[in-house]
PDB file of N, CA and C and ligand atoms in Angstrom:
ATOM      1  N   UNK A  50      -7.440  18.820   4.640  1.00  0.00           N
ATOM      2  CA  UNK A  50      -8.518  18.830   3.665  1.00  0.00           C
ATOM      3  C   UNK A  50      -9.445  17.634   3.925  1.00  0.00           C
ATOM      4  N   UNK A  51     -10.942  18.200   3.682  1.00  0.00           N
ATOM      5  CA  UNK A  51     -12.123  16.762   3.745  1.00  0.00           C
ATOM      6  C   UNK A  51     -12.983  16.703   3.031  1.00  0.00           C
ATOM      7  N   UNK A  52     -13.078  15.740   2.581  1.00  0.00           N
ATOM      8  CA  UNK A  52     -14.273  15.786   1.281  1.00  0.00           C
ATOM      9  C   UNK A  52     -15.455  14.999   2.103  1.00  0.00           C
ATOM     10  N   UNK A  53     -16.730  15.659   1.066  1.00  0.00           N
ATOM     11  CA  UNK A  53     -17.814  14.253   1.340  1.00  0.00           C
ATOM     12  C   UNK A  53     -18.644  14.825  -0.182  1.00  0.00           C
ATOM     13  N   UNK A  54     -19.203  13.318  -0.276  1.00  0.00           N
ATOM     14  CA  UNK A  54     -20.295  13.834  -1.310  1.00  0.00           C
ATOM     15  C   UNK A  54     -21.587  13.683  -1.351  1.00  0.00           C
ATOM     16  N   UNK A  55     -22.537  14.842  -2.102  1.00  0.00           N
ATOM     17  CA  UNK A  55     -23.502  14.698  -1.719  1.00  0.00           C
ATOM     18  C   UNK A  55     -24.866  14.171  -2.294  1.00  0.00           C
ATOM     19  N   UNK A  56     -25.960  14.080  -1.928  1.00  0.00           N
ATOM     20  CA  UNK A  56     -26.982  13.919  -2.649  1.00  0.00           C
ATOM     21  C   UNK A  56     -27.407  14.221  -3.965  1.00  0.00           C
ATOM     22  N   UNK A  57     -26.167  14.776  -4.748  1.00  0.00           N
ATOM     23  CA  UNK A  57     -26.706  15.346  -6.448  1.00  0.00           C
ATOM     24  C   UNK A  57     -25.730  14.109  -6.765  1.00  0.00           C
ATOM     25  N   UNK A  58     -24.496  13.052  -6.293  1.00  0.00           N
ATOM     26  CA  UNK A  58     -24.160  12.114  -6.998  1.00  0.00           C
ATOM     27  C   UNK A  58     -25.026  11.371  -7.835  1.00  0.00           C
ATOM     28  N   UNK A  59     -24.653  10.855  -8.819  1.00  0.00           N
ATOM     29  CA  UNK A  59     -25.224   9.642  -9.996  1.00  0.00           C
ATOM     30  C   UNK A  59     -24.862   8.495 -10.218  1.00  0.00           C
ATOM     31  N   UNK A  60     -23.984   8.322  -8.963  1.00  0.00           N
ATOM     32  CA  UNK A  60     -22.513   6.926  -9.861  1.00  0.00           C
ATOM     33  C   UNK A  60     -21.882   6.564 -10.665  1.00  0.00           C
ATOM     34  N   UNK A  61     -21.540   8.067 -11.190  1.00  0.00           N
ATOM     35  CA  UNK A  61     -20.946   7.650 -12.370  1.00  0.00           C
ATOM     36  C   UNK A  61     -19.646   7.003 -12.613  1.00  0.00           C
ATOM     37  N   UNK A  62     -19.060   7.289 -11.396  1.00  0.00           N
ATOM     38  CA  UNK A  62     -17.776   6.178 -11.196  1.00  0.00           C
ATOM     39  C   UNK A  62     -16.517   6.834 -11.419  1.00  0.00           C
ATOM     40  N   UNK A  63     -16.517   8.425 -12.139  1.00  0.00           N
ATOM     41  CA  UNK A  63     -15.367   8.781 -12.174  1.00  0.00           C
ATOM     42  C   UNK A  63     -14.558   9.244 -10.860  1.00  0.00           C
ATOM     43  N   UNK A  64     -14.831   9.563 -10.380  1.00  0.00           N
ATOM     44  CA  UNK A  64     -13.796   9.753  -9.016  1.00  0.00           C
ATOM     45  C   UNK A  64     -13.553   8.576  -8.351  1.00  0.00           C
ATOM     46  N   UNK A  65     -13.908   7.361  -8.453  1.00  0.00           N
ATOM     47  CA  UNK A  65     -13.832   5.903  -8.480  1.00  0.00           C
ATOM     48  C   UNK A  65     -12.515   5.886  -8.559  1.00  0.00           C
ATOM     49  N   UNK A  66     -12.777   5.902 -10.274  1.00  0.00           N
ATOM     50  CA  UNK A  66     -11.923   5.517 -11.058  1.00  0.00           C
ATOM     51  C   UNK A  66     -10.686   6.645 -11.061  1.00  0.00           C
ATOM     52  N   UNK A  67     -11.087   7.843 -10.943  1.00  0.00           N
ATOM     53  CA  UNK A  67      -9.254   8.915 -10.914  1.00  0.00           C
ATOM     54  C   UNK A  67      -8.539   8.654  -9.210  1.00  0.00           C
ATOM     55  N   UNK A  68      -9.662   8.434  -8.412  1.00  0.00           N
ATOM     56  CA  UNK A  68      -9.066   8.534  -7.253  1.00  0.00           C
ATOM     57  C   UNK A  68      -9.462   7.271  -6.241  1.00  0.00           C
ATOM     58  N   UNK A  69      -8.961   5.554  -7.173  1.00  0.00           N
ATOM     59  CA  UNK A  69      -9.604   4.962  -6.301  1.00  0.00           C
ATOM     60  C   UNK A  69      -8.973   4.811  -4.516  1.00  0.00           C
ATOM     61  N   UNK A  70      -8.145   5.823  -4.409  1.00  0.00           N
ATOM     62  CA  UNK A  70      -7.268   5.461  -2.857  1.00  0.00           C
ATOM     63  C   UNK A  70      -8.381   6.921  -2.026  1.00  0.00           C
ATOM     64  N   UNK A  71      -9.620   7.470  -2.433  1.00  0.00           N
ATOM     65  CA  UNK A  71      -9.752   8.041  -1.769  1.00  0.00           C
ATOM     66  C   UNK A  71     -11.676   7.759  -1.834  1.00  0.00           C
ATOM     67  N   UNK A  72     -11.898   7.339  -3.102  1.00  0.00           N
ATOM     68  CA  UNK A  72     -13.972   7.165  -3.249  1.00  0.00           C
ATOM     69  C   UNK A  72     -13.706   5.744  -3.499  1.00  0.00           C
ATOM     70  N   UNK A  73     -14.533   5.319  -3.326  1.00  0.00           N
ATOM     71  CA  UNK A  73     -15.600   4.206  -3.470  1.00  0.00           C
ATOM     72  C   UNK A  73     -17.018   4.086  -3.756  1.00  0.00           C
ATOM     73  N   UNK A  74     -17.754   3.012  -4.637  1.00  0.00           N
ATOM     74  CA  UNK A  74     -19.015   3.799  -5.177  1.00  0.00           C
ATOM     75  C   UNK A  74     -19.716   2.861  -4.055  1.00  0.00           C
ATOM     76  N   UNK A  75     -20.857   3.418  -3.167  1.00  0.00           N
ATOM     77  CA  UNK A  75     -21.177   2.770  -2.161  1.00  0.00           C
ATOM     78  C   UNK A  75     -22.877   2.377  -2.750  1.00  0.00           C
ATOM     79  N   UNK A  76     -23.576   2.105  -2.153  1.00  0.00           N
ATOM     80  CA  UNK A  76     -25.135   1.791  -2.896  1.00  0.00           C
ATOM     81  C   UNK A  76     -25.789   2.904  -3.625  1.00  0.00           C
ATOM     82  N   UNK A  77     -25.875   3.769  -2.931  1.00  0.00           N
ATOM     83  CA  UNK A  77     -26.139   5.227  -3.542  1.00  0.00           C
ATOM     84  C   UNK A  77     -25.939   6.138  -3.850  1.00  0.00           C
ATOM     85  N   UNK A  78     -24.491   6.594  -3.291  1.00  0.00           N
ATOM     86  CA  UNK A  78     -23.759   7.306  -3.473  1.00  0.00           C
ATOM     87  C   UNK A  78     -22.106   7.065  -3.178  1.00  0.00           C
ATOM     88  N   UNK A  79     -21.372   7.965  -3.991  1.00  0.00           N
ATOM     89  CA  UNK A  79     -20.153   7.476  -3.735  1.00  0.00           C
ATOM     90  C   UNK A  79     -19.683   7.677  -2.086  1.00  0.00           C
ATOM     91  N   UNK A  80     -18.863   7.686  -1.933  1.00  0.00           N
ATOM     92  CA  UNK A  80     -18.378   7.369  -0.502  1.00  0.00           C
ATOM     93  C   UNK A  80     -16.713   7.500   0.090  1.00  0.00           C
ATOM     94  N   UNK A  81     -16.401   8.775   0.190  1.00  0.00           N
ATOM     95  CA  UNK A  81     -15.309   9.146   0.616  1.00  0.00           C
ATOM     96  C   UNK A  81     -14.593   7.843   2.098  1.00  0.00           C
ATOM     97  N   UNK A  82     -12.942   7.073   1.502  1.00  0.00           N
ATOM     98  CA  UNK A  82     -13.126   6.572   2.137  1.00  0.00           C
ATOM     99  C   UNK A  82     -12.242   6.921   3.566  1.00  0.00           C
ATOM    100  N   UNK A  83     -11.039   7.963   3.246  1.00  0.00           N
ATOM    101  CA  UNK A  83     -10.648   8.793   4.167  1.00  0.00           C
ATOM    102  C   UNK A  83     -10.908   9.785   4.744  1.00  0.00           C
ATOM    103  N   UNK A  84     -10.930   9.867   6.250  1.00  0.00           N
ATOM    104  CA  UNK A  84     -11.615  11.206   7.109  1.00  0.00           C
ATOM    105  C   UNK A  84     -10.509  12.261   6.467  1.00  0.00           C
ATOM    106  N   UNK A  85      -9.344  12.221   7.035  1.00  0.00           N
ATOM    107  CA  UNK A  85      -8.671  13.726   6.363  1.00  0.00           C
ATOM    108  C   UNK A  85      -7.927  13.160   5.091  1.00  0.00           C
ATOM    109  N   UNK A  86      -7.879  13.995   3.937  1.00  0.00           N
ATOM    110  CA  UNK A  86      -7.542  13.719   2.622  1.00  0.00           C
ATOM    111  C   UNK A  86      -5.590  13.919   2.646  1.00  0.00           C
ATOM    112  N   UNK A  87      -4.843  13.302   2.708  1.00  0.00           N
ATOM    113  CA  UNK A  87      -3.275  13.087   2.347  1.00  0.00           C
ATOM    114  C   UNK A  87      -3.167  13.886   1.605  1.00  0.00           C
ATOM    115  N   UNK A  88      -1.730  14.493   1.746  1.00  0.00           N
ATOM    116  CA  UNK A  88      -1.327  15.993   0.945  1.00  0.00           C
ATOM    117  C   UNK A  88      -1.378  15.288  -0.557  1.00  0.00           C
ATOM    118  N   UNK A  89      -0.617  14.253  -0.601  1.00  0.00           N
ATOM    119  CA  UNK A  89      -0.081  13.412  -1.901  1.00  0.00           C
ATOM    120  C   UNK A  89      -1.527  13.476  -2.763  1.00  0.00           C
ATOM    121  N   UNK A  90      -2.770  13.280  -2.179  1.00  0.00           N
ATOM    122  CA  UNK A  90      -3.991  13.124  -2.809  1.00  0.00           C
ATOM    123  C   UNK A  90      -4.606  14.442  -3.030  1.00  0.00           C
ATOM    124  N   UNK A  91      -4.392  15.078  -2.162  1.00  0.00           N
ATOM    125  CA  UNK A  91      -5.215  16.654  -2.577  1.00  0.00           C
ATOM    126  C   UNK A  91      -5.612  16.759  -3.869  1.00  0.00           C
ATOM    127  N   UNK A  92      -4.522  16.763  -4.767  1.00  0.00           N
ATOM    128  CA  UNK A  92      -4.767  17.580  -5.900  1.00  0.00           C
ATOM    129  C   UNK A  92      -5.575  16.315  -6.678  1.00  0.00           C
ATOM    130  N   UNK A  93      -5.381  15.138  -6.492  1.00  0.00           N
ATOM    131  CA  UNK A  93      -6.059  14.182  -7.046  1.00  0.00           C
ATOM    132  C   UNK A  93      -7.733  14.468  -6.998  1.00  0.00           C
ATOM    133  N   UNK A  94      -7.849  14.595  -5.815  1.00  0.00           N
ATOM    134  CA  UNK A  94      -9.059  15.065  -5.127  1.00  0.00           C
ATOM    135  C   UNK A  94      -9.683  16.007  -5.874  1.00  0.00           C
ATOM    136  N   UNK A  95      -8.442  17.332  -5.792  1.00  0.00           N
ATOM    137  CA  UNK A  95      -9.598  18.157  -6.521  1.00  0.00           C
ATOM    138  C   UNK A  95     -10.275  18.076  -7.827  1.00  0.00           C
ATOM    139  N   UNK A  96      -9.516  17.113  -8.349  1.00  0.00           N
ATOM    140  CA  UNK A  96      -9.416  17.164 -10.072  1.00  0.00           C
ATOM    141  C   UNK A  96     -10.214  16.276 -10.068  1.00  0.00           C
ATOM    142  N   UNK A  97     -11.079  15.323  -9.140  1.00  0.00           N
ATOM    143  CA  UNK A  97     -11.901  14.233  -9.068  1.00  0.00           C
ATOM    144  C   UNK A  97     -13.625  15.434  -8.918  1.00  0.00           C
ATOM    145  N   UNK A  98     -13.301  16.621  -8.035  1.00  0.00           N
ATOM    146  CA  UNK A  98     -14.485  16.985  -8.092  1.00  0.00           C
ATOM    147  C   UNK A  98     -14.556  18.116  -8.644  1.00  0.00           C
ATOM    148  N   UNK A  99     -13.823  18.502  -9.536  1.00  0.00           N
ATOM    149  CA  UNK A  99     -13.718  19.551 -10.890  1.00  0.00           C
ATOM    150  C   UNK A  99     -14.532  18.402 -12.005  1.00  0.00           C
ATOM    151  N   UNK A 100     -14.198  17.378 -11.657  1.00  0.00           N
ATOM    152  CA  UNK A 100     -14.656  16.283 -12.916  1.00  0.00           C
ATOM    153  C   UNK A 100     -15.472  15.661 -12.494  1.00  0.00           C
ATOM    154  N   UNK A 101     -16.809  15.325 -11.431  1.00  0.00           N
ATOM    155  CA  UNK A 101     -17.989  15.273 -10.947  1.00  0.00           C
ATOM    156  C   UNK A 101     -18.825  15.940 -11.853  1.00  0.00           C
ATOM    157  N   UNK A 102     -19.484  15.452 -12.637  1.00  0.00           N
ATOM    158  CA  UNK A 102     -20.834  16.020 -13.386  1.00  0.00           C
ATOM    159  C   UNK A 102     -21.749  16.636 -12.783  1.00  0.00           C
ATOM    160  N   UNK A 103     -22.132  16.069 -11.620  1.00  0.00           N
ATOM    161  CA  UNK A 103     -22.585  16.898 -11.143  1.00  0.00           C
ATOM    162  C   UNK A 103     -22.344  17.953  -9.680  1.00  0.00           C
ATOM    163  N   UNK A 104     -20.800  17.519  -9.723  1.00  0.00           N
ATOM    164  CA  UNK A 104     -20.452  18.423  -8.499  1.00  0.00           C
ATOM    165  C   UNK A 104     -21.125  18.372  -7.086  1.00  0.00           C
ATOM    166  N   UNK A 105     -21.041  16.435  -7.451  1.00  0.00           N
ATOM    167  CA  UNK A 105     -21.538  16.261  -6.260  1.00  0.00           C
ATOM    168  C   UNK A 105     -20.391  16.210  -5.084  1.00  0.00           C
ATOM    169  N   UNK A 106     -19.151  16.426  -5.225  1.00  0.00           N
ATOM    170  CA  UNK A 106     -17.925  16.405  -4.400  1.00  0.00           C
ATOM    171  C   UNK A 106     -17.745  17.763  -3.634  1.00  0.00           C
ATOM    172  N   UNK A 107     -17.543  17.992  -1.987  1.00  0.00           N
ATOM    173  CA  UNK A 107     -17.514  19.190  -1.740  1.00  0.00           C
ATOM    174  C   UNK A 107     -16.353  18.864  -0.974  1.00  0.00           C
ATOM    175  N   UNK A 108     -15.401  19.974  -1.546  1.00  0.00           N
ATOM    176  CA  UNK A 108     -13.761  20.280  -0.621  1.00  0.00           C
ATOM    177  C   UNK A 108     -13.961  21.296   0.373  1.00  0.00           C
ATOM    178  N   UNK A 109     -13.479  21.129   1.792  1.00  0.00           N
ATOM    179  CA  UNK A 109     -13.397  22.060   2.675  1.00  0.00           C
ATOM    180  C   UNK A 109     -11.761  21.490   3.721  1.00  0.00           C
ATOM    181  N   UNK A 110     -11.246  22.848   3.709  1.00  0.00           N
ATOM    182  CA  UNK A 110      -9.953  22.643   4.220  1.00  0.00           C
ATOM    183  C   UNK A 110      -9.849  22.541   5.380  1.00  0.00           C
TER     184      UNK A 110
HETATM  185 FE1  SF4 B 109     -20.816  10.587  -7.850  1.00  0.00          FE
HETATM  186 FE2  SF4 B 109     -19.544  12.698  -8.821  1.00  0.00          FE
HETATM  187 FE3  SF4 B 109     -18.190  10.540  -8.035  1.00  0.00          FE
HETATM  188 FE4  SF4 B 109     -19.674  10.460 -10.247  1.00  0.00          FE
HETATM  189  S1  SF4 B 109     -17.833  11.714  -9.920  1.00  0.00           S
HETATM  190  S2  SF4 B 109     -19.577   8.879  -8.645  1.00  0.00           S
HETATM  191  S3  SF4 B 109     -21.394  11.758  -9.655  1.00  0.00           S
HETATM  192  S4  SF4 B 109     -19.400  11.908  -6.739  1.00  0.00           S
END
């Protein structure tokens, strides 16, 4: 699994904050900080961009 996020982010900090072993809020946008996402994190993951306001998080396996 790989995430990135995109240009509709806001910073709002929650995937920061649910998943700080995987985002980081970078100047403008958040900032995925692992290339492939750890099984252990997946589901963290997803529940980080189910909970993106604006769905700025995109999962591809
Ligand atoms: Fe950006 Fe979405 Fe993360 Fe908020 S939850 S910082 S809008 S990617």
């Amino acid at each position: 699994m790989e995430a990135c996020v995109n240009e509709d982010c806001i910073l709002c900090g929650i995937c920061a904050d649910m998943c700080p072993q995987l985002f980081s809020l970078g100047d403008e946008f958040a900032e995925v900080i692992v290339k492939e996402i750890p099984s252990e994190h997946q589901e963290c993951c997803r529940e980080a961009a189910d909970s993106c306001p604006t769905e700025a998080i995109e999962i591809s396996d």
